[in-house]
Structures are given as C-alpha cells and as structure tokens.
Amino acid sequence: MRISKKTEYAVHSVLYITFFKDRTVLLDELAAQGISREYLAKVMRLLTKSGILKSSVGVNGGYVLARSADEITLEDIFNAVEGDAFYKCESRSRKCGLAGKCGLTEAFNAARGMFLGELRKCRISDMLGKSVSDGSWLKKMNPVV
Amino acid sequence: MRISKKTEYAVHSVLYITFFKDRTVLLDELAAQGISREYLAKVMRLLTKSGILKSSVGVNGGYVLARSADEITLEDIFNAVEGDAFYKCESRSRKCGLAGKCGLTEAFNAARGMFLGELRKCRISDMLGKSVSDGSWLKKMNPVV
DNA sequence: GAGAGGATACTCGGATAGATGCTGTCCGAGTAACTGGGG
DNA sequence: CCCCAGTTACTCGGACAGCATCTATCCGAGTATCCTCTC
C-alpha cells in the first residue's frame, strides 16, 4: 500500500496557489517545481473536478482556490487524487467459504476511516503557515512578480 | 492507495490454520480456497519469515501458527505482507523549494499510525470467533479430516 | 530387529511472463482575452 | 468611437508509451519422513 506521487504534486501545488491566492496561477509556474507539465495538468484537473480549485481557460486563465484555505484539508486532496479504490473483498469469486463474512472489509474500512480522519485534521492554511510562513522560497521561484 | 490481494490471501490462510491449530496445514489445502498455489506459497513465506507462522518441510510438513491466535493481529499480517513502503517525499529530487518542510511526511505518517492502530485491535482469534464460530465451511472444504 | 539406502512428500526460492496502474509525453480541440483594422 | 475578425494565451482531454508492481506460473533444489531390503 503506497501513496502515489500525484498526491505530493497536488498538495504542493495547492500550497503554491494558496500563497498567491490574490491572483491566478499558471500551470507552467506549478510545473516549475520540477513536475512534468502535462502530467501535472491531469492532477490539476482532478482537483478542479472535485471542487478544490477553480480553473479558467484562455488568456489570463489559470487556477485559483475554489474556497478558503482553511476549508481545504489533506483529506479533500487525498480523496480527489487517490480516488476511493481501496479494498474490495474478492472471496466470492474464489471458492472461499468465508464469502465476505470474515470481517476483513469492515476492519479495513474502519482503519481507512481513522486514516482519513487524521488527514482531515490537516488544513492547507495550517500547513502553509507552519512550513513556509515567509514564503521566501515561493517568491524566489515565482516567475511572474 | 489500495490493498493487494496478498493481504486477503494471507488473512484467510491464517484463519484456516488457526481453526486447525492442532495439526499442520498443507499448502494445497489453503490453495483449495481458490488461490494460485505457487503464488500463495510466496505469501506464506512472507508470513513465515515475519514469525507469524512456522513451516516444516518434508513429509508431514506444512504450516502451523508460530504463536497463539490472540497474539496475532491484522497489523502483524498487514506489515508482513504489504511491507512498509508507504510514502517517501520526492521533493528533494525536484526543484521544489519545500524540500520536505511542508509537513506532508509527518501528516501521512500520523495517518498511517492511526490506520495500523485500528488494525492492531483486530485479533485473529476474534475474527475467527465472530465469523466462523462453527467452522462448518472449513470442515466442508477440508480434504484431510 | 536394526541399520542403510531409496522413494516419497513436502517447502524453498529463483526465473519468467502477463496484467494493471502509475508516470510521463504528445497533440489537437476548445475557449477567453487582447489587438488591429474598417465602418 | 465602435464593432468585428484574427491572433494569442491559456486549459481540456484523449491517445499513447515506458515502467514498476501485482499476480500468476513453472521448475529445479533441498529436506524430512517413511518404507523396504538386507543382514
């Protein structure tokens, strides 16, 4: 069980957009972190479709937060990017006599609930405030202003 | 993020071995649940190497529990099978200014801790007791006696 | 009856291959703002 | 001054390829027990 790079890309991009929340952010800016531009575009689309970001096409287009940074949690981003594929009992398609009665699905769902609950405590606003309060690295790599 | 079939195979096999804990269990018996025999053998080796099961080769060989069923939790099996690959921050290999300071690793580790903690509450003995108390399905599919 | 040696019944573990999902690339389509020319 | 068409600057989204991991298969090697033969 592992977390894909997509999630890291998504979180860092949302942090970036949050820091420059008074303007739209370009895909090229985000890709300048060292992420494949076209691949990142797909990740951004996931975030847009799930209502975390708003995008606008055309000149002066780009991305902005769809809601306040303290209303966005790691859980939101995780769900948007990783989807909800997790565990599906396959015992029925085998000759397994347990046939879903072993309680494994319930146990894993409970554990997943605890996992998501912990992520829900992490607000993007807090993450930005803690780690990059002055935003020096962001300003340095910002090609626009 | 998804849980592999290996874990399901492992849990069901450990449940089976627990039910017949007064004798050794053959790989063929376990594979009779509808699992590829050779693939299951690799999963069993993971469980053996991590000290959940004991195996013996040769005639009358097979698998038995290495310790009491109430000292084996889902967390033990999960760790044995899924390993500990989970999340590794890649930002240093990119041009990312955060360079591991964004707190994402800490957040995911905390969430993983909660996940494992929930699995730790699940003892194999409880799972067997709850779901298959009479063991009818096990007796039915048991080719030995 | 006892010991030796072969047969048997198992797991171990490496090599291999197909399936699936992750990661990354390419490119045309669509859309909105800007620009410049003609009325 | 205004409108319209063309240009420009973006995102959208499908198609595709490379790669890692999961899943499965095959098979020889190793090992412990059992059986049989011989003395």
Short mmCIF file of C-alpha atoms (C1' of nucleotides) in Angstrom, two decimals:
data_model
loop_
_atom_site.label_atom_id
_atom_site.label_comp_id
_atom_site.label_asym_id
_atom_site.label_seq_id
_atom_site.Cartn_x
_atom_site.Cartn_y
_atom_site.Cartn_z
CA MET A 1 0.00 0.00 0.00
CA ARG A 2 1.61 3.20 -1.09
CA ILE A 3 0.71 6.79 -1.77
CA SER A 4 1.36 7.97 -5.31
CA LYS A 5 3.36 10.99 -6.36
CA LYS A 6 0.18 12.56 -7.61
CA THR A 7 -0.78 13.40 -4.05
CA GLU A 8 2.51 15.13 -3.36
CA TYR A 9 2.19 17.09 -6.58
CA ALA A 10 -1.34 18.08 -5.70
CA VAL A 11 -0.54 19.21 -2.17
CA HIS A 12 2.47 21.26 -3.18
CA SER A 13 0.52 22.87 -5.99
CA VAL A 14 -2.35 23.77 -3.71
CA LEU A 15 0.12 25.26 -1.23
CA TYR A 16 1.59 27.36 -4.02
CA ILE A 17 -1.81 28.55 -5.20
CA THR A 18 -2.80 29.33 -1.63
CA PHE A 19 0.24 31.51 -1.16
CA PHE A 20 -0.58 33.53 -4.29
CA LYS A 21 -4.27 33.50 -3.60
CA ASP A 22 -4.80 37.04 -4.88
CA ARG A 23 -4.10 36.09 -8.49
CA THR A 24 -4.49 33.19 -10.86
CA VAL A 25 -1.62 30.74 -11.08
CA LEU A 26 -0.39 29.24 -14.31
CA LEU A 27 0.27 25.58 -14.95
CA ASP A 28 3.79 26.48 -16.06
CA GLU A 29 4.52 28.05 -12.71
CA LEU A 30 3.47 24.94 -10.87
CA ALA A 31 5.41 22.70 -13.22
CA ALA A 32 8.49 24.81 -12.47
CA GLN A 33 8.73 22.92 -9.16
CA GLY A 34 10.14 20.12 -11.30
CA ILE A 35 6.96 18.32 -12.25
CA SER A 36 6.08 17.11 -15.71
CA ARG A 37 3.78 19.81 -17.06
CA GLU A 38 1.34 17.57 -18.91
CA TYR A 39 1.12 15.07 -16.11
CA LEU A 40 0.53 17.79 -13.58
CA ALA A 41 -2.26 19.11 -15.81
CA LYS A 42 -4.12 15.87 -15.21
CA VAL A 43 -3.67 16.13 -11.48
CA MET A 44 -4.91 19.71 -11.55
CA ARG A 45 -7.97 18.58 -13.39
CA LEU A 46 -8.74 16.13 -10.60
CA LEU A 47 -8.53 18.95 -8.09
CA THR A 48 -10.74 21.14 -10.23
CA LYS A 49 -13.36 18.46 -10.78
CA SER A 50 -13.63 17.79 -7.09
CA GLY A 51 -14.22 21.43 -6.29
CA ILE A 52 -10.96 22.29 -4.56
CA LEU A 53 -9.76 24.60 -7.33
CA LYS A 54 -11.41 26.72 -9.96
CA SER A 55 -9.84 26.94 -13.38
CA SER A 56 -10.33 29.40 -16.20
CA VAL A 57 -9.20 28.88 -19.76
CA GLY A 58 -7.98 31.45 -22.24
CA VAL A 59 -5.73 34.45 -21.78
CA ASN A 60 -5.21 35.33 -18.13
CA GLY A 61 -6.55 31.91 -17.27
CA GLY A 62 -5.13 29.61 -14.63
CA TYR A 63 -6.03 28.26 -11.23
CA VAL A 64 -7.36 29.75 -8.01
CA LEU A 65 -8.72 28.22 -4.82
CA ALA A 66 -12.40 27.40 -5.01
CA ARG A 67 -12.81 28.06 -1.30
CA SER A 68 -10.87 29.37 1.64
CA ALA A 69 -7.62 27.61 2.52
CA ASP A 70 -8.85 26.76 6.00
CA GLU A 71 -11.73 24.87 4.45
CA ILE A 72 -9.41 22.59 2.47
CA THR A 73 -7.91 19.61 4.25
CA LEU A 74 -5.45 16.93 3.27
CA GLU A 75 -8.37 14.54 3.21
CA ASP A 76 -10.03 16.57 0.46
CA ILE A 77 -6.92 16.46 -1.67
CA PHE A 78 -6.27 12.82 -0.92
CA ASN A 79 -9.77 11.80 -1.93
CA ALA A 80 -9.64 13.91 -5.07
CA VAL A 81 -6.38 12.42 -6.23
CA GLU A 82 -6.33 8.86 -4.96
CA GLY A 83 -9.99 8.20 -5.51
CA ASP A 84 -11.73 5.67 -3.33
CA ALA A 85 -10.29 2.44 -4.64
CA PHE A 86 -9.03 0.75 -1.52
CA TYR A 87 -10.07 -2.78 -0.68
CA LYS A 88 -12.65 -5.00 -2.28
CA CYS A 89 -13.20 -8.50 -0.98
CA GLU A 90 -12.56 -10.99 -3.76
CA SER A 91 -13.50 -14.10 -1.86
CA ARG A 92 -16.80 -14.54 -3.69
CA SER A 93 -15.06 -15.02 -6.99
CA ARG A 94 -12.95 -17.72 -5.40
CA LYS A 95 -14.15 -20.89 -3.72
CA CYS A 96 -13.66 -19.20 -0.37
CA GLY A 97 -16.22 -20.30 2.18
CA LEU A 98 -15.90 -17.06 4.10
CA ALA A 99 -17.55 -15.17 1.24
CA GLY A 100 -17.14 -11.77 2.83
CA LYS A 101 -18.09 -12.90 6.34
CA CYS A 102 -14.59 -12.77 7.73
CA GLY A 103 -14.88 -9.14 8.79
CA LEU A 104 -11.85 -8.08 6.81
CA THR A 105 -13.74 -5.48 4.82
CA GLU A 106 -15.15 -3.94 7.97
CA ALA A 107 -11.74 -3.88 9.62
CA PHE A 108 -10.08 -2.22 6.66
CA ASN A 109 -12.87 0.30 6.27
CA ALA A 110 -12.57 1.23 9.92
CA ALA A 111 -8.82 1.61 9.55
CA ARG A 112 -9.27 3.70 6.44
CA GLY A 113 -11.70 5.87 8.37
CA MET A 114 -9.07 6.52 11.02
CA PHE A 115 -6.55 7.30 8.31
CA LEU A 116 -8.81 9.84 6.64
CA GLY A 117 -9.82 11.28 9.98
CA GLU A 118 -6.21 12.09 10.70
CA LEU A 119 -5.79 13.74 7.31
CA ARG A 120 -8.96 15.74 7.94
CA LYS A 121 -7.20 17.48 10.81
CA CYS A 122 -4.63 18.92 8.42
CA ARG A 123 -5.80 22.18 6.92
CA ILE A 124 -3.93 23.66 4.00
CA SER A 125 -3.85 27.02 5.75
CA ASP A 126 -2.05 25.45 8.71
CA MET A 127 0.43 23.63 6.51
CA LEU A 128 1.31 26.82 4.68
CA GLY A 129 1.53 28.80 7.91
CA LYS A 130 3.80 26.30 9.62
CA SER A 131 6.29 25.45 6.96
CA VAL A 132 6.57 28.43 4.67
CA SER A 133 5.42 31.36 6.71
CA ASP A 134 7.58 33.91 4.96
CA GLY A 135 7.19 32.33 1.56
CA SER A 136 10.75 33.18 0.63
CA TRP A 137 11.21 30.08 -1.48
CA LEU A 138 7.93 30.78 -3.20
CA LYS A 139 8.87 34.34 -4.04
CA LYS A 140 12.23 33.21 -5.29
CA MET A 141 10.81 30.74 -7.74
CA ASN A 142 7.89 32.92 -8.76
CA PRO A 143 8.46 33.94 -12.38
CA VAL A 144 5.64 36.45 -12.55
CA VAL A 145 6.28 39.07 -9.86
CA MET B 1 -3.82 3.66 -2.46
CA ARG B 2 -5.07 0.14 -2.43
CA ILE B 3 -4.60 -3.06 -0.53
CA SER B 4 -3.37 -6.01 -2.55
CA LYS B 5 -4.93 -9.44 -2.78
CA LYS B 6 -1.94 -10.84 -0.97
CA THR B 7 -3.31 -9.50 2.29
CA GLU B 8 -6.67 -11.15 1.78
CA TYR B 9 -4.96 -14.42 0.91
CA ALA B 10 -2.78 -14.15 3.99
CA VAL B 11 -5.61 -13.39 6.39
CA HIS B 12 -7.85 -16.17 5.11
CA SER B 13 -4.99 -18.63 5.24
CA VAL B 14 -4.11 -17.68 8.79
CA LEU B 15 -7.77 -18.05 9.77
CA TYR B 16 -7.77 -21.52 8.23
CA ILE B 17 -4.59 -22.53 10.01
CA THR B 18 -5.93 -21.14 13.26
CA PHE B 19 -9.06 -23.26 13.00
CA PHE B 20 -7.00 -26.42 12.50
CA LYS B 21 -4.40 -25.39 15.01
CA ASP B 22 -3.89 -28.90 16.32
CA ARG B 23 -2.26 -30.13 13.14
CA THR B 24 -0.09 -28.88 10.30
CA VAL B 25 -1.84 -27.47 7.27
CA LEU B 26 -0.74 -28.14 3.72
CA LEU B 27 -0.26 -25.53 1.04
CA ASP B 28 -2.64 -27.48 -1.17
CA GLU B 29 -5.40 -27.17 1.40
CA LEU B 30 -5.01 -23.42 1.53
CA ALA B 31 -4.86 -23.11 -2.24
CA ALA B 32 -8.15 -25.04 -2.40
CA GLN B 33 -9.85 -21.77 -1.39
CA GLY B 34 -9.28 -20.79 -4.99
CA ILE B 35 -5.84 -19.24 -4.76
CA SER B 36 -2.98 -19.89 -7.11
CA ARG B 37 -0.87 -22.44 -5.29
CA GLU B 38 2.56 -21.15 -6.27
CA TYR B 39 1.63 -17.54 -5.65
CA LEU B 40 0.19 -18.39 -2.27
CA ALA B 41 3.44 -20.17 -1.43
CA LYS B 42 5.23 -16.84 -1.72
CA VAL B 43 2.70 -15.16 0.56
CA MET B 44 3.10 -17.96 3.09
CA ARG B 45 6.84 -17.45 3.03
CA LEU B 46 6.32 -13.80 3.98
CA LEU B 47 4.22 -14.86 6.94
CA THR B 48 6.80 -17.44 7.94
CA LYS B 49 9.72 -15.04 7.68
CA SER B 50 7.97 -12.48 9.84
CA GLY B 51 7.35 -15.01 12.59
CA ILE B 52 3.58 -15.40 12.31
CA LEU B 53 3.73 -18.97 11.06
CA LYS B 54 6.16 -21.83 11.38
CA SER B 55 6.78 -24.08 8.42
CA SER B 56 8.31 -27.51 8.17
CA VAL B 57 9.48 -29.17 5.00
CA GLY B 58 9.41 -32.82 4.07
CA VAL B 59 6.77 -35.46 4.63
CA ASN B 60 4.14 -34.34 7.17
CA GLY B 61 5.39 -30.82 6.65
CA GLY B 62 3.19 -27.77 6.37
CA TYR B 63 2.26 -24.71 8.36
CA VAL B 64 1.25 -24.04 11.95
CA LEU B 65 0.86 -20.85 13.97
CA ALA B 66 4.08 -19.61 15.48
CA ARG B 67 2.19 -18.17 18.45
CA SER B 68 -1.28 -18.07 19.94
CA ALA B 69 -4.06 -16.72 17.73
CA ASP B 70 -4.87 -13.97 20.21
CA GLU B 71 -1.32 -12.69 19.86
CA ILE B 72 -1.68 -12.25 16.11
CA THR B 73 -3.35 -9.08 14.85
CA LEU B 74 -4.28 -7.78 11.44
CA GLU B 75 -1.46 -5.31 11.80
CA ASP B 76 1.05 -8.14 12.04
CA ILE B 77 -0.24 -9.71 8.86
CA PHE B 78 -0.52 -6.40 7.07
CA ASN B 79 3.05 -5.46 7.88
CA ALA B 80 4.32 -8.88 6.90
CA VAL B 81 2.61 -8.83 3.53
CA GLU B 82 2.49 -5.19 2.46
CA GLY B 83 5.87 -4.27 3.84
CA ASP B 84 6.48 -0.72 4.93
CA ALA B 85 6.65 1.07 1.59
CA PHE B 86 4.18 3.87 2.04
CA TYR B 87 5.19 7.45 1.35
CA LYS B 88 8.55 8.95 0.61
CA CYS B 89 8.87 12.66 -0.09
CA GLU B 90 10.36 13.17 -3.53
CA SER B 91 10.61 16.93 -3.38
CA ARG B 92 14.39 16.96 -2.94
CA SER B 93 14.91 15.32 -6.28
CA ARG B 94 12.79 18.02 -7.86
CA LYS B 95 13.37 21.76 -7.77
CA CYS B 96 10.77 22.01 -5.02
CA GLY B 97 11.61 24.73 -2.50
CA LEU B 98 9.70 22.95 0.24
CA ALA B 99 12.30 20.18 0.32
CA GLY B 100 10.48 18.12 2.87
CA LYS B 101 9.47 21.02 5.08
CA CYS B 102 5.82 21.01 4.07
CA GLY B 103 4.82 18.58 6.81
CA LEU B 104 3.31 16.11 4.39
CA THR B 105 5.51 13.25 5.53
CA GLU B 106 4.60 13.87 9.15
CA ALA B 107 0.90 14.04 8.33
CA PHE B 108 0.96 10.82 6.35
CA ASN B 109 2.97 9.02 8.97
CA ALA B 110 0.50 10.07 11.63
CA ALA B 111 -2.38 8.88 9.46
CA ARG B 112 -0.64 5.60 8.81
CA GLY B 113 -0.16 5.23 12.55
CA MET B 114 -3.89 5.56 13.10
CA PHE B 115 -4.52 3.07 10.33
CA LEU B 116 -2.20 0.49 11.84
CA GLY B 117 -3.54 1.19 15.31
CA GLU B 118 -7.00 0.23 14.14
CA LEU B 119 -5.70 -2.96 12.57
CA ARG B 120 -3.88 -3.73 15.81
CA LYS B 121 -7.22 -4.01 17.57
CA CYS B 122 -8.21 -6.91 15.32
CA ARG B 123 -7.02 -10.21 16.72
CA ILE B 124 -7.15 -13.29 14.56
CA SER B 125 -8.80 -15.19 17.39
CA ASP B 126 -11.65 -12.64 17.46
CA MET B 127 -12.07 -12.71 13.70
CA LEU B 128 -12.34 -16.48 13.69
CA GLY B 129 -14.69 -16.47 16.67
CA LYS B 130 -17.04 -13.90 15.20
CA SER B 131 -17.40 -15.03 11.65
CA VAL B 132 -16.89 -18.75 11.55
CA SER B 133 -17.61 -19.96 15.02
CA ASP B 134 -18.83 -23.38 13.99
CA GLY B 135 -16.31 -23.75 11.23
CA SER B 136 -18.82 -25.56 9.05
CA TRP B 137 -17.42 -24.15 5.84
CA LEU B 138 -13.96 -25.05 6.94
CA LYS B 139 -14.87 -28.63 7.74
CA LYS B 140 -16.70 -28.93 4.43
CA MET B 141 -13.72 -27.88 2.39
CA ASN B 142 -11.19 -29.70 4.48
CA PRO B 143 -9.82 -32.57 2.40
CA VAL B 144 -7.94 -34.26 5.23
CA VAL B 145 -10.49 -34.79 8.00
"C1'" DG C 1 15.24 -56.45 14.90
"C1'" DA C 2 18.23 -52.92 13.33
"C1'" DG C 3 20.59 -50.19 10.06
"C1'" DA C 4 21.24 -48.42 5.39
"C1'" DG C 5 19.53 -46.61 1.33
"C1'" DG C 6 16.00 -45.35 -1.77
"C1'" DA C 7 11.34 -43.48 -2.51
"C1'" DT C 8 8.10 -40.10 -1.28
"C1'" DA C 9 6.06 -35.77 0.16
"C1'" DC C 10 6.65 -31.60 1.28
"C1'" DT C 11 8.52 -26.35 1.26
"C1'" DC C 12 12.09 -23.10 -0.64
"C1'" DG C 13 13.29 -19.82 -3.93
"C1'" DG C 14 14.76 -18.17 -8.42
"C1'" DA C 15 13.30 -17.19 -13.32
"C1'" DT C 16 9.80 -15.82 -16.16
"C1'" DA C 17 5.61 -13.59 -18.07
"C1'" DG C 18 1.07 -11.27 -18.39
"C1'" DA C 19 -1.99 -7.70 -16.32
"C1'" DT C 20 -2.68 -3.49 -14.23
"C1'" DG C 21 -1.93 1.02 -12.67
"C1'" DC C 22 1.42 4.91 -12.22
"C1'" DT C 23 4.10 8.26 -14.57
"C1'" DG C 24 5.15 10.93 -18.33
"C1'" DT C 25 4.61 12.67 -23.35
"C1'" DC C 26 2.31 14.42 -27.38
"C1'" DC C 27 -1.01 16.95 -29.70
"C1'" DG C 28 -5.33 18.67 -31.36
"C1'" DA C 29 -9.60 21.00 -29.59
"C1'" DG C 30 -11.88 24.46 -27.19
"C1'" DT C 31 -12.25 28.98 -25.03
"C1'" DA C 32 -11.50 33.62 -23.48
"C1'" DA C 33 -8.97 37.89 -23.73
"C1'" DC C 34 -6.43 41.02 -26.48
"C1'" DT C 35 -5.30 43.55 -30.93
"C1'" DG C 36 -5.86 45.91 -35.07
"C1'" DG C 37 -8.42 47.44 -38.98
"C1'" DG C 38 -12.68 49.14 -41.18
"C1'" DG C 39 -17.03 51.42 -40.73
"C1'" DC D 1 -15.82 55.62 -31.34
"C1'" DC D 2 -17.42 51.01 -32.06
"C1'" DC D 3 -17.66 46.55 -33.89
"C1'" DC D 4 -15.72 42.52 -35.94
"C1'" DA D 5 -12.31 39.30 -37.18
"C1'" DG D 6 -7.89 37.48 -36.36
"C1'" DT D 7 -4.29 36.38 -33.12
"C1'" DT D 8 -2.65 34.89 -28.84
"C1'" DA D 9 -2.59 32.50 -24.43
"C1'" DC D 10 -4.38 29.52 -21.85
"C1'" DT D 11 -6.81 24.81 -20.12
"C1'" DC D 12 -9.23 20.45 -21.60
"C1'" DG D 13 -8.98 15.81 -22.67
"C1'" DG D 14 -7.91 11.79 -25.46
"C1'" DA D 15 -4.23 8.64 -27.22
"C1'" DC D 16 -0.10 6.55 -26.38
"C1'" DA D 17 4.35 4.64 -24.38
"C1'" DG D 18 7.58 3.24 -20.67
"C1'" DC D 19 7.99 1.40 -16.34
"C1'" DA D 20 7.13 -0.64 -11.73
"C1'" DT D 21 4.45 -3.60 -9.17
"C1'" DC D 22 0.99 -7.13 -8.62
"C1'" DT D 23 -0.41 -11.61 -9.83
"C1'" DA D 24 0.45 -15.94 -11.53
"C1'" DT D 25 3.20 -19.96 -13.41
"C1'" DC D 26 6.99 -23.17 -13.87
"C1'" DC D 27 10.51 -25.93 -12.22
"C1'" DG D 28 14.68 -27.45 -10.02
"C1'" DA D 29 16.73 -27.75 -5.27
"C1'" DG D 30 16.66 -29.01 -0.66
"C1'" DT D 31 14.93 -31.60 3.29
"C1'" DA D 32 12.50 -34.59 6.42
"C1'" DT D 33 9.84 -38.73 6.87
"C1'" DC D 34 8.60 -43.28 5.53
"C1'" DC D 35 9.35 -47.75 3.50
"C1'" DT D 36 11.88 -51.67 2.11
"C1'" DC D 37 15.62 -54.56 1.79
"C1'" DT D 38 19.46 -56.86 3.79
"C1'" DC D 39 22.00 -58.86 7.37
#
